[in-house]
mmCIF file of C-alpha atoms in Angstrom:
data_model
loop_
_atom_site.group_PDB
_atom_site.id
_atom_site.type_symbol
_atom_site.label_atom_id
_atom_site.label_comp_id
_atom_site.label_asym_id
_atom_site.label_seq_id
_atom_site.Cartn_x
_atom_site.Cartn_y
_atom_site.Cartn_z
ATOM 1 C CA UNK P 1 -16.149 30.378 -18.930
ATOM 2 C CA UNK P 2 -17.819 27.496 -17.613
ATOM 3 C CA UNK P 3 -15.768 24.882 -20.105
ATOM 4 C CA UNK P 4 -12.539 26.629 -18.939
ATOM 5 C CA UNK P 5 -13.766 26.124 -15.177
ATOM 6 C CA UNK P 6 -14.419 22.346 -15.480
ATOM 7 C CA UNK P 7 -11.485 22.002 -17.701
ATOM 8 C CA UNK P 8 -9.215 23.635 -14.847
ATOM 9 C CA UNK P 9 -11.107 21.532 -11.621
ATOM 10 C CA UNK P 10 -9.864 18.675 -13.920
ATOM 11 C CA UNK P 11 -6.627 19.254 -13.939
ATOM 12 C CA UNK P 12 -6.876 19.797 -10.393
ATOM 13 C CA UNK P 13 -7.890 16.445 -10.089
ATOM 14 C CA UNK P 14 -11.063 18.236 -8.176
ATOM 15 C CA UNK P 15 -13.107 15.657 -9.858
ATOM 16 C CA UNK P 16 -15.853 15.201 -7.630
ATOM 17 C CA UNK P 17 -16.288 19.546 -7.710
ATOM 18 C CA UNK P 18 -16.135 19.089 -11.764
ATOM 19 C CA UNK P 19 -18.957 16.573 -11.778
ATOM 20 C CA UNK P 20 -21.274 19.139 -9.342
ATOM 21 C CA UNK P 21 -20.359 22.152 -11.700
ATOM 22 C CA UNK P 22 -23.493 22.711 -13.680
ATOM 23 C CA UNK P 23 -25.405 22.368 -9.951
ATOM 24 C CA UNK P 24 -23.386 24.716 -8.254
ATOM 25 C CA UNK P 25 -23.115 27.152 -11.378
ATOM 26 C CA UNK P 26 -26.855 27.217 -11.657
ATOM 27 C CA UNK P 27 -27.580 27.899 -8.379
ATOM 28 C CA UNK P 28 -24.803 30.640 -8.124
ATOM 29 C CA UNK P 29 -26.885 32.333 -11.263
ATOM 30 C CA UNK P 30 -30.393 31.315 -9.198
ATOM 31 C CA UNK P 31 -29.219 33.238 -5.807
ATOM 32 C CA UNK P 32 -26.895 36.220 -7.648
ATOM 33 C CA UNK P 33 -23.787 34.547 -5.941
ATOM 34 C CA UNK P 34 -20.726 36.759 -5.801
ATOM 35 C CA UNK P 35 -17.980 35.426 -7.365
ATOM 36 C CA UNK P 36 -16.185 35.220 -4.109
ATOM 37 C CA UNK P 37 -18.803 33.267 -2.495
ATOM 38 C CA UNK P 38 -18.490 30.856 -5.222
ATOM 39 C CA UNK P 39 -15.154 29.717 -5.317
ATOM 40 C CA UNK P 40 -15.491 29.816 -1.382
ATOM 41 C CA UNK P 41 -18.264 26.871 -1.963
ATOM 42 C CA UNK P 42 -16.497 25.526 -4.533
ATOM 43 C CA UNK P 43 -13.508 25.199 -2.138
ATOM 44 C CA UNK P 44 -15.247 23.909 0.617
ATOM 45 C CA UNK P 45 -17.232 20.840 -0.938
ATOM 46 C CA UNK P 46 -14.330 19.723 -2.578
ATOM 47 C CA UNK P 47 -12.405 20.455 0.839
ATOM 48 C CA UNK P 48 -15.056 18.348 2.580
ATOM 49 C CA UNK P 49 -15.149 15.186 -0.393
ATOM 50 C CA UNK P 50 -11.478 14.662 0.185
ATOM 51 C CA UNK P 51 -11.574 14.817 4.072
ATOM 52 C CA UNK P 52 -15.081 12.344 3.862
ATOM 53 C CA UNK P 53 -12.898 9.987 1.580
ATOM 54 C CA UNK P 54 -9.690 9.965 3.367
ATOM 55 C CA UNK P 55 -11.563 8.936 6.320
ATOM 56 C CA UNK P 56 -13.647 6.202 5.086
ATOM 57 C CA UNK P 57 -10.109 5.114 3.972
ATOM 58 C CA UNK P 58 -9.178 5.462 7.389
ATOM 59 C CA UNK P 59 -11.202 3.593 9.219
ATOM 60 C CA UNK P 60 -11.011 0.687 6.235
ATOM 61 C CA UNK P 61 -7.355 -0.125 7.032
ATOM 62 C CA UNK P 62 -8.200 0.585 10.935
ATOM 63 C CA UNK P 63 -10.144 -3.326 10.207
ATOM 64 C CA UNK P 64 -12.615 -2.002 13.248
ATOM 65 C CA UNK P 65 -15.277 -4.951 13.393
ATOM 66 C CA UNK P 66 -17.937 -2.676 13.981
ATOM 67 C CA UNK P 67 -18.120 1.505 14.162
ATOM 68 C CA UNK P 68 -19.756 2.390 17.320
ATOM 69 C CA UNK P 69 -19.386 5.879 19.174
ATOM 70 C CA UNK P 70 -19.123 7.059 22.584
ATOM 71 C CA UNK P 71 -23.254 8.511 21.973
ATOM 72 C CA UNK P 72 -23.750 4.821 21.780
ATOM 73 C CA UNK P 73 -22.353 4.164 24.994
ATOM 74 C CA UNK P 74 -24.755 3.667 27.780
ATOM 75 C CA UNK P 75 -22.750 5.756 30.968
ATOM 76 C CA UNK P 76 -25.332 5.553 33.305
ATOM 77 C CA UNK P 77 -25.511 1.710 33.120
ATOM 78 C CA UNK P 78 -21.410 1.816 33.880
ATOM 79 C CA UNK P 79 -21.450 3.675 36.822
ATOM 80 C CA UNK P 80 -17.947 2.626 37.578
ATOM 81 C CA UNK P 81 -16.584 4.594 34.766
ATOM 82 C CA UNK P 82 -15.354 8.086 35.170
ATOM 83 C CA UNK P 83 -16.709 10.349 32.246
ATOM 84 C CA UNK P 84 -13.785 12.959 33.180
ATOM 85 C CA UNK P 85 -11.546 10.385 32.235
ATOM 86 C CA UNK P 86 -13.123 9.438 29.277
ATOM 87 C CA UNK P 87 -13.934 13.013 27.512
ATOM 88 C CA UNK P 88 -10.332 13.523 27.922
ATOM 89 C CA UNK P 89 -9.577 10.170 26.215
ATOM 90 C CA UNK P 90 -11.566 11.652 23.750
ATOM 91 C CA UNK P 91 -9.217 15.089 23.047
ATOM 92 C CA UNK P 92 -7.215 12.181 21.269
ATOM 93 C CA UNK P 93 -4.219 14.215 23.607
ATOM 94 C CA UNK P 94 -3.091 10.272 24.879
ATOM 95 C CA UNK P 95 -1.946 9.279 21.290
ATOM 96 C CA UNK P 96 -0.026 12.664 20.811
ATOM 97 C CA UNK P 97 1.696 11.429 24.323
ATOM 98 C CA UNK P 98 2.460 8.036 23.010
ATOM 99 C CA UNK P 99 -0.135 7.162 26.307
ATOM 100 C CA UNK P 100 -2.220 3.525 26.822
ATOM 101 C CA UNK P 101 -5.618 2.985 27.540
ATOM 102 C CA UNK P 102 -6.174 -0.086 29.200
ATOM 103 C CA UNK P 103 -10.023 -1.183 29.632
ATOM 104 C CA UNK P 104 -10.649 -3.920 32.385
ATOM 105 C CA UNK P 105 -13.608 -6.031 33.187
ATOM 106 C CA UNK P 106 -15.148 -8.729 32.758
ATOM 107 C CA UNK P 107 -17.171 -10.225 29.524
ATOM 108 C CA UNK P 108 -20.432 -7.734 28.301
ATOM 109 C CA UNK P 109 -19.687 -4.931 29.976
ATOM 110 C CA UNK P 110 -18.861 -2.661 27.089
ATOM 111 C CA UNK P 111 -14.829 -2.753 26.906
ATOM 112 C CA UNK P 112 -14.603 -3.413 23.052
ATOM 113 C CA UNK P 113 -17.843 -0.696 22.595
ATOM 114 C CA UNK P 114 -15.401 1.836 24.280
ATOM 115 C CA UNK P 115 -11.984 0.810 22.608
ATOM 116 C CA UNK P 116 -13.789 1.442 19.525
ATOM 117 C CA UNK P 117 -15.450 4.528 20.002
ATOM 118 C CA UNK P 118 -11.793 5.644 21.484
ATOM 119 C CA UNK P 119 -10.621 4.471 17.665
ATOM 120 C CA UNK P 120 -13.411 5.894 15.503
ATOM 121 C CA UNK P 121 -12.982 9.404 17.349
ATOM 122 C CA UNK P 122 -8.854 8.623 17.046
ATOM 123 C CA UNK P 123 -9.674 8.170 12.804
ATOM 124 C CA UNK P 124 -12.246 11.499 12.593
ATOM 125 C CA UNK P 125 -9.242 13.159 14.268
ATOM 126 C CA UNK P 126 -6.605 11.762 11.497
ATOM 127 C CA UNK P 127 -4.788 9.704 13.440
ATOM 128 C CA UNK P 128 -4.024 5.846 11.934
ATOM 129 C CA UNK P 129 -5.479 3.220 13.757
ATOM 130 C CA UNK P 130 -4.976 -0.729 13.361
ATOM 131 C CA UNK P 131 -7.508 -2.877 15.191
ATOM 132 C CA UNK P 132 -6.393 -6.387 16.370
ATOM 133 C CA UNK P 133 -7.738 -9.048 18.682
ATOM 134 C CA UNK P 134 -5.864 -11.278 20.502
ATOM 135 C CA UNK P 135 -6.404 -14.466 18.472
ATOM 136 C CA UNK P 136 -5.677 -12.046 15.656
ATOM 137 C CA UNK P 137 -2.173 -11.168 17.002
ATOM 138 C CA UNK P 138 -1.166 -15.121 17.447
ATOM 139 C CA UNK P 139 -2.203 -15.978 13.836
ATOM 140 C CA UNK P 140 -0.919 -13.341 12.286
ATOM 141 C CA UNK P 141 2.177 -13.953 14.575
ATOM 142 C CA UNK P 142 2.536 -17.883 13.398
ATOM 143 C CA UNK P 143 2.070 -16.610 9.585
ATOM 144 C CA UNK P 144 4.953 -14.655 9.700
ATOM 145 C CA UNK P 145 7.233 -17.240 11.449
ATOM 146 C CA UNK P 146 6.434 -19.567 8.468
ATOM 147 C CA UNK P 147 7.009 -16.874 5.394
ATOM 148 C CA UNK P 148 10.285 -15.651 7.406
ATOM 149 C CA UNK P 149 8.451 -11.786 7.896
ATOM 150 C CA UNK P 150 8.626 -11.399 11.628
ATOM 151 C CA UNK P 151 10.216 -8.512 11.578
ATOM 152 C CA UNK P 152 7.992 -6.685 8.688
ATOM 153 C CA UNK P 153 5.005 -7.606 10.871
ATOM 154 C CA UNK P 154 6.785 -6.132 13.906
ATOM 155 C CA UNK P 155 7.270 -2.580 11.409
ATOM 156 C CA UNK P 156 3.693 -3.027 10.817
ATOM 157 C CA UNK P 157 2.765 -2.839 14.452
ATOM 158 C CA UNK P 158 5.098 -0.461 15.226
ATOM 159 C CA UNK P 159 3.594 1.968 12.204
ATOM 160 C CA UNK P 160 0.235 3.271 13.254
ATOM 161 C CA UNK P 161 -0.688 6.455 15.972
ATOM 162 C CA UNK P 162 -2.435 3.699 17.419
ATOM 163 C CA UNK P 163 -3.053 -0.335 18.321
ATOM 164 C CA UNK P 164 -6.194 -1.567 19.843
ATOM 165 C CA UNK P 165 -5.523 -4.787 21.092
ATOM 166 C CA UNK P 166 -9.128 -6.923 22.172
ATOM 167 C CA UNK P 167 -9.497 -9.355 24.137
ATOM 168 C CA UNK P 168 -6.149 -10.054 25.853
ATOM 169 C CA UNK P 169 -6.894 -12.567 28.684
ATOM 170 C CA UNK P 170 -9.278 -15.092 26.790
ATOM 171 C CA UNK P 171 -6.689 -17.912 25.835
ATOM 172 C CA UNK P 172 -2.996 -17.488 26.858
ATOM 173 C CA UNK P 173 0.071 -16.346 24.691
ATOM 174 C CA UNK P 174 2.234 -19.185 23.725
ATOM 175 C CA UNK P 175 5.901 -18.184 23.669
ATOM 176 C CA UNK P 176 6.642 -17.322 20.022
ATOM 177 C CA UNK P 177 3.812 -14.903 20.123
ATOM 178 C CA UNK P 178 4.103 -13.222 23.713
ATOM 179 C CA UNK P 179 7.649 -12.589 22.707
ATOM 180 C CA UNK P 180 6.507 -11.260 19.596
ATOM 181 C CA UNK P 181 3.916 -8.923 21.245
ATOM 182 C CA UNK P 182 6.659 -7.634 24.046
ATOM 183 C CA UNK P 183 8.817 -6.642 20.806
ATOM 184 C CA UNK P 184 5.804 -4.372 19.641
ATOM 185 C CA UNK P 185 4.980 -3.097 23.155
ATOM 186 C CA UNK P 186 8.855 -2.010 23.455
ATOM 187 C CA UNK P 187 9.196 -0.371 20.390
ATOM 188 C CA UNK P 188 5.728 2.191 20.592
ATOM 189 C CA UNK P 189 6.931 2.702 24.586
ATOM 190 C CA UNK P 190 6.319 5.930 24.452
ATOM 191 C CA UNK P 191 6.219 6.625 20.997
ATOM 192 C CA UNK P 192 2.960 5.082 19.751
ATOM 193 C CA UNK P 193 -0.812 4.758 21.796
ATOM 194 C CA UNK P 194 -2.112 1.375 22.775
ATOM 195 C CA UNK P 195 -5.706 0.602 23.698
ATOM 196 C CA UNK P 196 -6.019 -2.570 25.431
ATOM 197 C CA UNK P 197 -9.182 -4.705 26.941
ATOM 198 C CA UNK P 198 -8.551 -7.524 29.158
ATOM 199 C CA UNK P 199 -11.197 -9.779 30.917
ATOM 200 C CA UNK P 200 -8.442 -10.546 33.846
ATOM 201 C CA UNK P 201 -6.632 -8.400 36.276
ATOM 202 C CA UNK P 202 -3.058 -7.399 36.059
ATOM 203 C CA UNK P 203 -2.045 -9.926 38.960
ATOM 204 C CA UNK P 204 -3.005 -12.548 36.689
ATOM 205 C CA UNK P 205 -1.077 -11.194 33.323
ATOM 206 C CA UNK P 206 1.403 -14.007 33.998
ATOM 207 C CA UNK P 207 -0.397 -16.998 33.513
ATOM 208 C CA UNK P 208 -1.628 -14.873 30.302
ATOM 209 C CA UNK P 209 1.687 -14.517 28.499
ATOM 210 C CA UNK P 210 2.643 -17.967 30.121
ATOM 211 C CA UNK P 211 5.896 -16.016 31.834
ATOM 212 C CA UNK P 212 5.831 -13.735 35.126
ATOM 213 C CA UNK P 213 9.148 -12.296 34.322
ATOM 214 C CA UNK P 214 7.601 -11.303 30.626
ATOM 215 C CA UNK P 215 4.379 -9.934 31.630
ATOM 216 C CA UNK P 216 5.961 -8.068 34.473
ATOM 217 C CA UNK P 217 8.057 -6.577 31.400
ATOM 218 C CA UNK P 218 5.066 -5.957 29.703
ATOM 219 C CA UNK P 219 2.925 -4.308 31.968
ATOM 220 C CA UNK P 220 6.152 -2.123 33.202
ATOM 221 C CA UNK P 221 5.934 -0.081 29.737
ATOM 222 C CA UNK P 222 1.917 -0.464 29.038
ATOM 223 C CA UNK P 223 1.314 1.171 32.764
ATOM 224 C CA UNK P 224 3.880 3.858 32.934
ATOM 225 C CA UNK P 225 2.193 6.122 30.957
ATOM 226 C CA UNK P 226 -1.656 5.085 31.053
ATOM 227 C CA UNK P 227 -4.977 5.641 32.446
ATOM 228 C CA UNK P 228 -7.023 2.282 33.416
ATOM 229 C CA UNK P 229 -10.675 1.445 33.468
ATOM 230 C CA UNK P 230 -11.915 -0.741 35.643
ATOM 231 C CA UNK P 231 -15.463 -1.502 34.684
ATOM 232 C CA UNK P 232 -17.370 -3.343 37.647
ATOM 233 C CA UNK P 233 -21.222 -3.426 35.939
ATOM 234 C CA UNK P 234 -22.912 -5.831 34.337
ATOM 235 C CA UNK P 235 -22.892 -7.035 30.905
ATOM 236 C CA UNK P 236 -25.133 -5.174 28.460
ATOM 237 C CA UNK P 237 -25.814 -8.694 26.735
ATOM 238 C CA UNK P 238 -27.815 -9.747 29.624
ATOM 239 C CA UNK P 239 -29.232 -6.667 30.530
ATOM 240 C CA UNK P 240 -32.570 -7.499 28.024
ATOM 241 C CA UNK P 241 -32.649 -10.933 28.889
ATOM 242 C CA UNK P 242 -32.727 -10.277 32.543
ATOM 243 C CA UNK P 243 -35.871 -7.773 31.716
ATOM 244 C CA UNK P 244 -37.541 -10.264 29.993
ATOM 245 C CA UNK P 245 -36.800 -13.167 32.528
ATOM 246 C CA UNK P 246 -35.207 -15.596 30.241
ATOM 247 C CA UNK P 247 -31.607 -15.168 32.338
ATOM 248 C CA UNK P 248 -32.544 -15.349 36.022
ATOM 249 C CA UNK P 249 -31.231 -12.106 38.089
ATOM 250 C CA UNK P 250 -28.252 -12.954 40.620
ATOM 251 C CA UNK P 251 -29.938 -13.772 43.961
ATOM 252 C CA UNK P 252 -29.583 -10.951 47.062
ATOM 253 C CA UNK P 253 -26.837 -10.997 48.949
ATOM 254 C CA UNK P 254 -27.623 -12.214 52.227
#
C-alpha cells in the first residue's frame, strides 16, 4: 500500500509529500490516524510546500533589497503617519483598485522600510511585485535604447500587480528616461498599483523630470487615485547616534 502511495504522490509531482511518506505513515500508525485525517495532512503539507515555494519565488523576481515588515516599523517614532491609513494599505484592496501609494519625506525617516513592508505583505497576498529605484529605472532605461527593446521594457513595467519605485527625487530624470517613465505611469493608470517614495514635494516634481508640463502629466494620473504619506519625523539613522552623542541634537527653537 505504501509503494502504491509514494508511487501515486509521484506522479502527482507531490514530491516534497513523497519524500515525508515514511514520517507521516509512521506517525499515522503511532497516533491510530483515521484514514481521513491522513490524506487531510497529507493534503495540507503538500498544500503549504507549494504556497511556501511559490512565494519565495515571489519575492525573488520582486528584486526587494531587503524584506522588512510593517512589525518592524517603529509607529510611535512616526507620529505623522496615520495607522488607519496604513492597515488599510495593508488589505492589499489599493492594488485590486489599480490605486498609488506615494510615501513623502525626507532622507531616514522610514519611506523605503514602509514601501517594502507594503510589497512583502502585497507578495504573501499573491500579488507580483517588481522593485525598482530610481537610478535603477534610468539604467535600465539607457540599456534598452541601445539593444532597440524600449518597448519590451515598457511591457515589463506594465506586467506586474505592482511597481515600487524608490527614491524618485535624488538626481533628476533626463529626457529619454522621464519620457520613458510617463509611458509606464500611463499605461498601469488605473490598471496596475504604484508605490512611490520621494525625498521632495510635489511642487518641486518639475525640476525632477526636468519638464513642468511632464511632471504635471505625471502626477495628474499617480494622484487621482492615491493616498499620500507625508512623513515629518526624524530619520531612524540618527536616532542612535543622537542617543549616544556622536550627531549633536538640533538646537531649541528660540
Amino acid at each position: 500500500m505504501k509503494s502504491l502511495l509514494e508511487e501515486r504522490l509521484h506522479q502527482l509531482n507531490w514530491s516534497h509529500t513523497a519524500s515525508q511518506l515514511d514520517d507521516l505513515v509512521e506517525n499515522a500508525s503511532t497516533h491510530n490516524v483515521s484514514y481521513f485525517d491522513f490524506l487531510h495532512t497529507v493534503v495540507s503539507g503538500e498544500w503549504e510546500h507549494r504556497e511556501s515555494t511559490e512565494l519565495n519565488r515571489r519575492i525573488h523576481r520582486a528584486k526587494l533589497p531587503y524584506t522588512k515588515t510593517i512589525h518592524d516599523f517603529d509607529l510611535a517614532f512616526q507620529p505623522s503617519l496615520n495607522e488607519q491609513r496604513i492597515n488599510e494599505t495593508l488589505t492589499c484592496r489599493y492594488i485590486a483598485n489599480g490605486e498609488n501609494r506615494l510615501l513623502l519625506g525626507p532622507p531616514g525617516v522610514g519611506k523605503t522600510h514602509l514601501a517594502i513592508a507594503f510589497a512583502l505583505e502585497a507578495l504573501t497576498q499573491g500579488y507580483s511585485v517588481l522593485f525598482l529605484t530610481a537610478a535603477d529605472l534610468v539604467a535600465e532605461c539607457h540599456k534598452a535604447e541601445g539593444k532597440g527593446t524600449v518597448s519590451r521594457l515598457i511591457k515589463k513595467w506594465t506586467r506586474p500587480d505592482l511597481i515600487v519605485l524608490d527614491e524618485v527625487g535624488y538626481f533628476p530624470f533626463d529626457e529619454f528616461s522621464a519620457n520613458i517613465f510617463f509611458q509606464v505611469i500611463s499605461k498601469r493608470y488605473e490598471h496596475g498599483a504604484m508605490i512611490l517614495t520621494s525625498n521632495k514635494s510635489f511642487i518641486e516634481w518639475g525640476k525632477v523630470f526636468g519638464d513642468d508640463i511632464l511632471a504635471t502629466a505625471i502626477l495628474d494620473r499617480l494622484l487621482h487615485h492615491s493616498v499620500t504619506f507625508n512623513i515629518k519625523g526624524d530619520s531612524y539613522r540618527l536616532k542612535e547616534k543622537k542617543k549616544a552623542g556622536i550627531y549633536p541634537a538640533a538646537p531649541p527653537v528660540k
